């Protein structure tokens, strides 16, 4: 209880004893009524009223809050109970407003809740007391500052739906545990921003996540089950070290009619084993559960079990191009990784010497501290080197070499400060070592950039497949005669040839994508086949003319295959080729009164395009000029009116994936969700969490964390609700399909 006291203008809030922080939630309202900033005025609007002062002198502080169990009216949550000794000597119940601290008579026998209800309706400091008719109609001005420094004023309105969605994003994308919503500091912060926000409990927000998952799943189901939606899947498996459960993730990639590429995690389920039969069964369940009717490709890594699993799947999916011969797309990032690992299996003396030195320095905090001083003396700095991890993969080895090269001058300084360094390591890294390190970095830089490029899943890169692999082949040929790398390149070239030297082993879709790239078309495809034949012609059995002739024949063969593929799109659109051909009447409006000109146009003397299909007209046009900022989807969107069927075909083919990085990145989420403290999470809830996070983000590399989430989401009822909803959605889809 606040006793009568004198408060000076220079006294801060700490000088006000026993004032709960909840009374200062609406700082704007307080500031509006206290322009002079006097803390005394912050205690309440009527603090200076003589009657209020006299009432406070009569308060019994020992009985504060007594009798709250009998106060069941909702309005009591805005008031505190005080007991005041009145003129007849009897202590009666009074109510003190939590916001303006006004005292009101509230004796149940004489006053009831009439006075406090009346005060609540007129209290200007209560953030919940905003007239509804004003809130619905009146908007407030807000100010935002753009990154370029420009300011913008816009209208703002309280929106519960927006707040609820923002909370879902905060606790999923923001990697916060659900219990954080009940943190006192967070509640105080939210009330300071907007006192009208009603924060849910952690149990409520966990159910909101499940509700959002089911709602978004239903929307996504309607799209994926549409036969016109061409879907490309990527999949991979992962074993949780905490739960000892094998998980399979499936991501769906597709391009919508407005030529926007999307990626969605659609499955994160338990799979019994990594055997082909079990994997194929789970993949077919996923496809059927989502009602997918047009799965064109599936991208997986190069494990033999994946080959066997896909052979099982294609038998269950009718209508696939060439009976599934090109359904399987091999992960390009995985092949690049295999190629580089073949080269790094040979130990490089200079690299090994540097790795031993780095391992010695990172072994203790004292050595790191000494090396920091050596870096300071050598005027170099690199946090990457000090914070780096022990290399376990070739790309982490590359990062180690790059970070160590940045501080190469510090190694000599460190050897002077730590006499045990040279004795333990054997040899301090010298300039010759770093010269070789620089060459090694330049050599590996190409593979690192290629891996990063093909790992993109947010924009189409399938049409760049051949240009990337041929660039790698040219890079290897460039270094195969280099004395520094000639011991590495032959093994790397052998691994490259296993997957990419023979164009007959590459999917037809890869070459279709070249033709559907307006910058390339048949002209570039001929260059591709010529280069592949030259690389394969090591023994010089074919002459230059023979290579040229074979490349030209292969281009014609691919064009014929694409034409057959194009005709299937005409059939799906319920159109005959004749109805799609542009007759002269569709292009030119003849003058019906001029019979002479009309007979000329129909006689065949005038060159007509009626015999050309959309595909032929597109291929006959010259490739567009090279533009670094060129977007292939934007080009097809702008030219869809000219080539509607070809544009649809391009939209379906360009959405194909050349790596499984989209699926593998999802396991980063799995490792953060399933920890030693959350091993009892059911697999159904794990899937709901990971899919919800991905759908909220709508991006390809989602990472988030849930601390202490198992006590909320291990609820079997939630898992049952999800399973039942998915089952009902599947039944509804079957009925609509019939």
mmCIF file of N, CA, C and O in Angstrom, residues 224 226-234 250-255 287 291-300 310 313-315 317-330 462 507-510 512-513 516 561-562 564-566 568-569 572 645-657:
data_model
loop_
_atom_site.group_PDB
_atom_site.id
_atom_site.type_symbol
_atom_site.label_atom_id
_atom_site.label_comp_id
_atom_site.label_asym_id
_atom_site.label_seq_id
_atom_site.Cartn_x
_atom_site.Cartn_y
_atom_site.Cartn_z
ATOM 1 N N UNK A 224 -1.460 -29.103 -54.316
ATOM 2 C CA UNK A 224 -0.635 -30.241 -54.724
ATOM 3 C C UNK A 224 -1.455 -31.353 -55.357
ATOM 4 O O UNK A 224 -0.935 -32.142 -56.146
ATOM 5 N N UNK A 226 -3.872 -30.920 -57.372
ATOM 6 C CA UNK A 226 -4.343 -30.486 -58.686
ATOM 7 C C UNK A 226 -3.509 -31.157 -59.771
ATOM 8 O O UNK A 226 -2.282 -31.042 -59.780
ATOM 9 N N UNK A 227 -4.140 -31.865 -60.713
ATOM 10 C CA UNK A 227 -3.361 -32.551 -61.760
ATOM 11 C C UNK A 227 -2.527 -31.598 -62.607
ATOM 12 O O UNK A 227 -1.548 -32.026 -63.236
ATOM 13 N N UNK A 228 -2.884 -30.327 -62.657
ATOM 14 C CA UNK A 228 -2.133 -29.372 -63.466
ATOM 15 C C UNK A 228 -0.859 -28.902 -62.778
ATOM 16 O O UNK A 228 -0.033 -28.228 -63.403
ATOM 17 N N UNK A 229 -0.710 -29.221 -61.487
ATOM 18 C CA UNK A 229 0.481 -28.800 -60.753
ATOM 19 C C UNK A 229 1.584 -29.844 -60.905
ATOM 20 O O UNK A 229 1.461 -30.967 -60.412
ATOM 21 N N UNK A 230 2.640 -29.486 -61.604
ATOM 22 C CA UNK A 230 3.793 -30.380 -61.753
ATOM 23 C C UNK A 230 4.668 -30.270 -60.508
ATOM 24 O O UNK A 230 5.116 -29.184 -60.153
ATOM 25 N N UNK A 231 4.901 -31.397 -59.852
ATOM 26 C CA UNK A 231 5.607 -31.414 -58.569
ATOM 27 C C UNK A 231 6.933 -32.145 -58.737
ATOM 28 O O UNK A 231 7.000 -33.207 -59.373
ATOM 29 N N UNK A 232 7.955 -31.588 -58.137
ATOM 30 C CA UNK A 232 9.281 -32.200 -58.129
ATOM 31 C C UNK A 232 9.688 -32.411 -56.683
ATOM 32 O O UNK A 232 9.707 -31.465 -55.885
ATOM 33 N N UNK A 233 10.014 -33.635 -56.343
ATOM 34 C CA UNK A 233 10.301 -33.993 -54.967
ATOM 35 C C UNK A 233 11.804 -34.163 -54.747
ATOM 36 O O UNK A 233 12.526 -34.611 -55.646
ATOM 37 N N UNK A 234 12.252 -33.800 -53.560
ATOM 38 C CA UNK A 234 13.590 -34.153 -53.091
ATOM 39 C C UNK A 234 13.429 -34.864 -51.757
ATOM 40 O O UNK A 234 12.523 -34.529 -50.978
ATOM 41 N N UNK A 250 10.640 -35.118 -47.028
ATOM 42 C CA UNK A 250 10.263 -34.954 -48.434
ATOM 43 C C UNK A 250 9.891 -33.495 -48.640
ATOM 44 O O UNK A 250 9.066 -32.938 -47.901
ATOM 45 N N UNK A 251 10.513 -32.852 -49.616
ATOM 46 C CA UNK A 251 10.181 -31.468 -49.954
ATOM 47 C C UNK A 251 9.604 -31.430 -51.364
ATOM 48 O O UNK A 251 10.077 -32.129 -52.261
ATOM 49 N N UNK A 252 8.580 -30.620 -51.528
ATOM 50 C CA UNK A 252 7.915 -30.471 -52.827
ATOM 51 C C UNK A 252 8.292 -29.116 -53.420
ATOM 52 O O UNK A 252 8.264 -28.092 -52.727
ATOM 53 N N UNK A 253 8.618 -29.119 -54.696
ATOM 54 C CA UNK A 253 8.987 -27.901 -55.410
ATOM 55 C C UNK A 253 8.056 -27.753 -56.610
ATOM 56 O O UNK A 253 7.816 -28.720 -57.344
ATOM 57 N N UNK A 254 7.564 -26.558 -56.827
ATOM 58 C CA UNK A 254 6.648 -26.325 -57.947
ATOM 59 C C UNK A 254 6.639 -24.846 -58.284
ATOM 60 O O UNK A 254 6.981 -23.998 -57.459
ATOM 61 N N UNK A 255 6.246 -24.555 -59.521
ATOM 62 C CA UNK A 255 6.125 -23.180 -59.999
ATOM 63 C C UNK A 255 4.661 -22.928 -60.309
ATOM 64 O O UNK A 255 4.043 -23.676 -61.068
ATOM 65 N N UNK A 287 3.042 -39.453 -51.215
ATOM 66 C CA UNK A 287 2.447 -39.007 -52.482
ATOM 67 C C UNK A 287 0.934 -39.198 -52.467
ATOM 68 O O UNK A 287 0.171 -38.305 -52.865
ATOM 69 N N UNK A 291 -2.323 -36.526 -52.228
ATOM 70 C CA UNK A 291 -3.117 -36.537 -53.449
ATOM 71 C C UNK A 291 -2.368 -36.073 -54.677
ATOM 72 O O UNK A 291 -2.975 -35.577 -55.636
ATOM 73 N N UNK A 292 -1.035 -36.221 -54.702
ATOM 74 C CA UNK A 292 -0.241 -35.761 -55.840
ATOM 75 C C UNK A 292 -0.518 -36.629 -57.060
ATOM 76 O O UNK A 292 -0.388 -37.847 -57.007
ATOM 77 N N UNK A 293 -0.889 -35.976 -58.148
ATOM 78 C CA UNK A 293 -1.215 -36.702 -59.374
ATOM 79 C C UNK A 293 -0.245 -36.407 -60.508
ATOM 80 O O UNK A 293 -0.381 -36.969 -61.587
ATOM 81 N N UNK A 294 0.701 -35.516 -60.289
ATOM 82 C CA UNK A 294 1.618 -35.144 -61.367
ATOM 83 C C UNK A 294 3.022 -34.950 -60.809
ATOM 84 O O UNK A 294 3.573 -33.847 -60.844
ATOM 85 N N UNK A 295 3.596 -36.028 -60.280
ATOM 86 C CA UNK A 295 4.980 -35.994 -59.797
ATOM 87 C C UNK A 295 5.891 -36.287 -60.978
ATOM 88 O O UNK A 295 5.878 -37.388 -61.528
ATOM 89 N N UNK A 296 6.707 -35.314 -61.387
ATOM 90 C CA UNK A 296 7.527 -35.457 -62.592
ATOM 91 C C UNK A 296 8.900 -36.032 -62.299
ATOM 92 O O UNK A 296 9.399 -36.865 -63.069
ATOM 93 N N UNK A 297 9.544 -35.585 -61.213
ATOM 94 C CA UNK A 297 10.899 -36.045 -60.920
ATOM 95 C C UNK A 297 11.084 -36.197 -59.420
ATOM 96 O O UNK A 297 10.324 -35.661 -58.622
ATOM 97 N N UNK A 298 12.131 -36.923 -59.078
ATOM 98 C CA UNK A 298 12.540 -37.049 -57.681
ATOM 99 C C UNK A 298 14.062 -36.978 -57.630
ATOM 100 O O UNK A 298 14.755 -37.747 -58.308
ATOM 101 N N UNK A 299 14.579 -36.060 -56.829
ATOM 102 C CA UNK A 299 16.023 -35.854 -56.718
ATOM 103 C C UNK A 299 16.519 -36.486 -55.430
ATOM 104 O O UNK A 299 16.010 -36.180 -54.347
ATOM 105 N N UNK A 300 17.503 -37.375 -55.541
ATOM 106 C CA UNK A 300 18.075 -38.066 -54.387
ATOM 107 C C UNK A 300 19.585 -38.114 -54.559
ATOM 108 O O UNK A 300 20.122 -37.788 -55.623
ATOM 109 N N UNK A 310 13.521 -45.893 -56.173
ATOM 110 C CA UNK A 310 12.876 -45.181 -57.276
ATOM 111 C C UNK A 310 12.350 -46.163 -58.320
ATOM 112 O O UNK A 310 11.283 -45.941 -58.917
ATOM 113 N N UNK A 313 9.044 -47.099 -57.106
ATOM 114 C CA UNK A 313 8.064 -46.013 -57.146
ATOM 115 C C UNK A 313 7.509 -45.804 -58.549
ATOM 116 O O UNK A 313 6.299 -45.623 -58.735
ATOM 117 N N UNK A 314 8.384 -45.814 -59.557
ATOM 118 C CA UNK A 314 7.923 -45.512 -60.917
ATOM 119 C C UNK A 314 6.915 -46.545 -61.416
ATOM 120 O O UNK A 314 6.080 -46.241 -62.282
ATOM 121 N N UNK A 315 6.954 -47.744 -60.870
ATOM 122 C CA UNK A 315 5.980 -48.765 -61.267
ATOM 123 C C UNK A 315 4.585 -48.448 -60.744
ATOM 124 O O UNK A 315 3.587 -48.949 -61.278
ATOM 125 N N UNK A 317 3.483 -45.247 -60.345
ATOM 126 C CA UNK A 317 3.061 -43.926 -60.821
ATOM 127 C C UNK A 317 2.853 -43.972 -62.326
ATOM 128 O O UNK A 317 3.806 -43.866 -63.106
ATOM 129 N N UNK A 318 1.638 -44.155 -62.778
ATOM 130 C CA UNK A 318 1.384 -44.256 -64.225
ATOM 131 C C UNK A 318 1.502 -42.904 -64.913
ATOM 132 O O UNK A 318 1.380 -41.842 -64.293
ATOM 133 N N UNK A 319 1.747 -42.947 -66.221
ATOM 134 C CA UNK A 319 1.772 -41.726 -67.017
ATOM 135 C C UNK A 319 3.049 -40.931 -66.925
ATOM 136 O O UNK A 319 3.079 -39.765 -67.351
ATOM 137 N N UNK A 320 4.118 -41.507 -66.383
ATOM 138 C CA UNK A 320 5.389 -40.787 -66.292
ATOM 139 C C UNK A 320 6.094 -40.827 -67.649
ATOM 140 O O UNK A 320 6.008 -41.810 -68.390
ATOM 141 N N UNK A 321 6.803 -39.764 -67.959
ATOM 142 C CA UNK A 321 7.508 -39.649 -69.231
ATOM 143 C C UNK A 321 8.471 -40.822 -69.420
ATOM 144 O O UNK A 321 9.313 -41.102 -68.558
ATOM 145 N N UNK A 322 8.316 -41.514 -70.547
ATOM 146 C CA UNK A 322 9.140 -42.671 -70.926
ATOM 147 C C UNK A 322 9.223 -43.697 -69.799
ATOM 148 O O UNK A 322 10.302 -44.228 -69.495
ATOM 149 N N UNK A 323 8.088 -43.939 -69.163
ATOM 150 C CA UNK A 323 7.971 -44.970 -68.113
ATOM 151 C C UNK A 323 8.951 -44.763 -66.956
ATOM 152 O O UNK A 323 9.445 -45.725 -66.356
ATOM 153 N N UNK A 324 9.239 -43.528 -66.655
ATOM 154 C CA UNK A 324 10.091 -43.230 -65.505
ATOM 155 C C UNK A 324 11.568 -43.305 -65.774
ATOM 156 O O UNK A 324 12.375 -43.264 -64.823
ATOM 157 N N UNK A 325 11.967 -43.386 -67.045
ATOM 158 C CA UNK A 325 13.385 -43.498 -67.373
ATOM 159 C C UNK A 325 14.166 -42.277 -66.894
ATOM 160 O O UNK A 325 15.342 -42.378 -66.517
ATOM 161 N N UNK A 326 13.507 -41.118 -66.888
ATOM 162 C CA UNK A 326 14.174 -39.867 -66.511
ATOM 163 C C UNK A 326 13.591 -39.295 -65.220
ATOM 164 O O UNK A 326 13.776 -38.111 -64.921
ATOM 165 N N UNK A 327 12.882 -40.118 -64.467
ATOM 166 C CA UNK A 327 12.262 -39.693 -63.217
ATOM 167 C C UNK A 327 13.316 -39.397 -62.144
ATOM 168 O O UNK A 327 13.141 -38.513 -61.322
ATOM 169 N N UNK A 328 14.420 -40.124 -62.185
ATOM 170 C CA UNK A 328 15.472 -40.032 -61.173
ATOM 171 C C UNK A 328 16.464 -38.937 -61.557
ATOM 172 O O UNK A 328 17.113 -39.002 -62.608
ATOM 173 N N UNK A 329 16.621 -37.919 -60.691
ATOM 174 C CA UNK A 329 17.621 -36.863 -60.873
ATOM 175 C C UNK A 329 18.669 -37.036 -59.776
ATOM 176 O O UNK A 329 18.343 -37.048 -58.590
ATOM 177 N N UNK A 330 19.919 -37.174 -60.176
ATOM 178 C CA UNK A 330 20.997 -37.343 -59.195
ATOM 179 C C UNK A 330 21.419 -35.987 -58.621
ATOM 180 O O UNK A 330 21.489 -35.001 -59.344
ATOM 181 N N UNK A 462 17.771 -25.277 -62.846
ATOM 182 C CA UNK A 462 17.889 -26.542 -63.562
ATOM 183 C C UNK A 462 18.459 -26.328 -64.961
ATOM 184 O O UNK A 462 19.172 -27.194 -65.486
ATOM 185 N N UNK A 507 19.642 -37.206 -67.736
ATOM 186 C CA UNK A 507 18.210 -37.149 -67.995
ATOM 187 C C UNK A 507 17.888 -36.240 -69.176
ATOM 188 O O UNK A 507 18.514 -35.200 -69.376
ATOM 189 N N UNK A 508 16.878 -36.640 -69.967
ATOM 190 C CA UNK A 508 16.432 -35.805 -71.083
ATOM 191 C C UNK A 508 15.942 -34.450 -70.602
ATOM 192 O O UNK A 508 16.038 -33.449 -71.326
ATOM 193 N N UNK A 509 15.406 -34.408 -69.399
ATOM 194 C CA UNK A 509 14.898 -33.144 -68.868
ATOM 195 C C UNK A 509 16.000 -32.081 -68.808
ATOM 196 O O UNK A 509 15.730 -30.889 -68.960
ATOM 197 N N UNK A 510 17.240 -32.511 -68.574
ATOM 198 C CA UNK A 510 18.357 -31.570 -68.514
ATOM 199 C C UNK A 510 18.527 -30.865 -69.852
ATOM 200 O O UNK A 510 18.728 -29.636 -69.921
ATOM 201 N N UNK A 512 16.146 -30.717 -72.233
ATOM 202 C CA UNK A 512 14.925 -29.942 -72.494
ATOM 203 C C UNK A 512 15.056 -28.539 -71.897
ATOM 204 O O UNK A 512 14.610 -27.552 -72.491
ATOM 205 N N UNK A 513 15.653 -28.478 -70.703
ATOM 206 C CA UNK A 513 15.799 -27.182 -70.032
ATOM 207 C C UNK A 513 16.706 -26.247 -70.822
ATOM 208 O O UNK A 513 16.509 -25.024 -70.810
ATOM 209 N N UNK A 516 14.654 -24.771 -73.554
ATOM 210 C CA UNK A 516 13.650 -23.849 -73.026
ATOM 211 C C UNK A 516 14.275 -22.634 -72.348
ATOM 212 O O UNK A 516 13.559 -21.825 -71.763
ATOM 213 N N UNK A 561 12.409 -35.295 -79.335
ATOM 214 C CA UNK A 561 11.857 -35.756 -78.062
ATOM 215 C C UNK A 561 11.057 -34.648 -77.374
ATOM 216 O O UNK A 561 9.987 -34.895 -76.807
ATOM 217 N N UNK A 562 11.586 -33.423 -77.447
ATOM 218 C CA UNK A 562 10.862 -32.317 -76.842
ATOM 219 C C UNK A 562 9.549 -32.061 -77.574
ATOM 220 O O UNK A 562 8.536 -31.699 -76.947
ATOM 221 N N UNK A 564 7.666 -34.350 -79.010
ATOM 222 C CA UNK A 564 6.726 -35.365 -78.523
ATOM 223 C C UNK A 564 6.216 -35.006 -77.131
ATOM 224 O O UNK A 564 5.034 -35.189 -76.822
ATOM 225 N N UNK A 565 7.111 -34.510 -76.318
ATOM 226 C CA UNK A 565 6.719 -34.095 -74.975
ATOM 227 C C UNK A 565 5.742 -32.917 -75.047
ATOM 228 O O UNK A 565 4.792 -32.827 -74.262
ATOM 229 N N UNK A 566 5.957 -32.032 -75.995
ATOM 230 C CA UNK A 566 5.064 -30.896 -76.188
ATOM 231 C C UNK A 566 3.664 -31.357 -76.581
ATOM 232 O O UNK A 566 2.657 -30.793 -76.121
ATOM 233 N N UNK A 568 2.153 -34.018 -75.697
ATOM 234 C CA UNK A 568 1.419 -34.517 -74.525
ATOM 235 C C UNK A 568 0.751 -33.367 -73.771
ATOM 236 O O UNK A 568 -0.316 -33.554 -73.177
ATOM 237 N N UNK A 569 1.363 -32.190 -73.814
ATOM 238 C CA UNK A 569 0.744 -31.028 -73.177
ATOM 239 C C UNK A 569 -0.481 -30.559 -73.960
ATOM 240 O O UNK A 569 -1.446 -30.058 -73.382
ATOM 241 N N UNK A 572 -3.187 -32.944 -72.873
ATOM 242 C CA UNK A 572 -3.675 -32.648 -71.532
ATOM 243 C C UNK A 572 -4.572 -31.417 -71.528
ATOM 244 O O UNK A 572 -5.474 -31.300 -70.701
ATOM 245 N N UNK A 645 1.303 -22.823 -74.376
ATOM 246 C CA UNK A 645 1.557 -24.236 -74.057
ATOM 247 C C UNK A 645 3.035 -24.450 -73.751
ATOM 248 O O UNK A 645 3.396 -25.171 -72.815
ATOM 249 N N UNK A 646 3.910 -23.827 -74.523
ATOM 250 C CA UNK A 646 5.350 -23.960 -74.280
ATOM 251 C C UNK A 646 5.717 -23.343 -72.931
ATOM 252 O O UNK A 646 6.561 -23.870 -72.205
ATOM 253 N N UNK A 647 5.060 -22.240 -72.596
ATOM 254 C CA UNK A 647 5.335 -21.602 -71.315
ATOM 255 C C UNK A 647 4.939 -22.508 -70.158
ATOM 256 O O UNK A 647 5.645 -22.586 -69.144
ATOM 257 N N UNK A 648 3.825 -23.194 -70.305
ATOM 258 C CA UNK A 648 3.411 -24.130 -69.247
ATOM 259 C C UNK A 648 4.403 -25.275 -69.136
ATOM 260 O O UNK A 648 4.760 -25.712 -68.040
ATOM 261 N N UNK A 649 4.869 -25.777 -70.276
ATOM 262 C CA UNK A 649 5.856 -26.850 -70.267
ATOM 263 C C UNK A 649 7.158 -26.373 -69.637
ATOM 264 O O UNK A 649 7.787 -27.102 -68.847
ATOM 265 N N UNK A 650 7.579 -25.159 -69.959
ATOM 266 C CA UNK A 650 8.798 -24.605 -69.372
ATOM 267 C C UNK A 650 8.645 -24.433 -67.872
ATOM 268 O O UNK A 650 9.581 -24.694 -67.105
ATOM 269 N N UNK A 651 7.463 -23.994 -67.447
ATOM 270 C CA UNK A 651 7.215 -23.806 -66.015
ATOM 271 C C UNK A 651 7.361 -25.113 -65.252
ATOM 272 O O UNK A 651 7.913 -25.148 -64.148
ATOM 273 N N UNK A 652 6.909 -26.204 -65.842
ATOM 274 C CA UNK A 652 7.004 -27.502 -65.176
ATOM 275 C C UNK A 652 8.430 -28.039 -65.153
ATOM 276 O O UNK A 652 8.872 -28.623 -64.159
ATOM 277 N N UNK A 653 9.173 -27.840 -66.231
ATOM 278 C CA UNK A 653 10.525 -28.399 -66.321
ATOM 279 C C UNK A 653 11.520 -27.579 -65.512
ATOM 280 O O UNK A 653 12.410 -28.131 -64.846
ATOM 281 N N UNK A 654 11.393 -26.276 -65.515
ATOM 282 C CA UNK A 654 12.365 -25.420 -64.828
ATOM 283 C C UNK A 654 12.284 -25.539 -63.315
ATOM 284 O O UNK A 654 13.203 -25.121 -62.606
ATOM 285 N N UNK A 655 11.196 -26.108 -62.800
ATOM 286 C CA UNK A 655 11.079 -26.285 -61.361
ATOM 287 C C UNK A 655 11.822 -27.494 -60.825
ATOM 288 O O UNK A 655 11.836 -27.722 -59.605
ATOM 289 N N UNK A 656 12.448 -28.286 -61.688
ATOM 290 C CA UNK A 656 13.168 -29.479 -61.253
ATOM 291 C C UNK A 656 14.390 -29.089 -60.428
ATOM 292 O O UNK A 656 14.971 -28.030 -60.620
ATOM 293 N N UNK A 657 14.778 -29.973 -59.531
ATOM 294 C CA UNK A 657 15.877 -29.714 -58.601
ATOM 295 C C UNK A 657 17.112 -30.526 -58.980
ATOM 296 O O UNK A 657 17.002 -31.698 -59.365
#
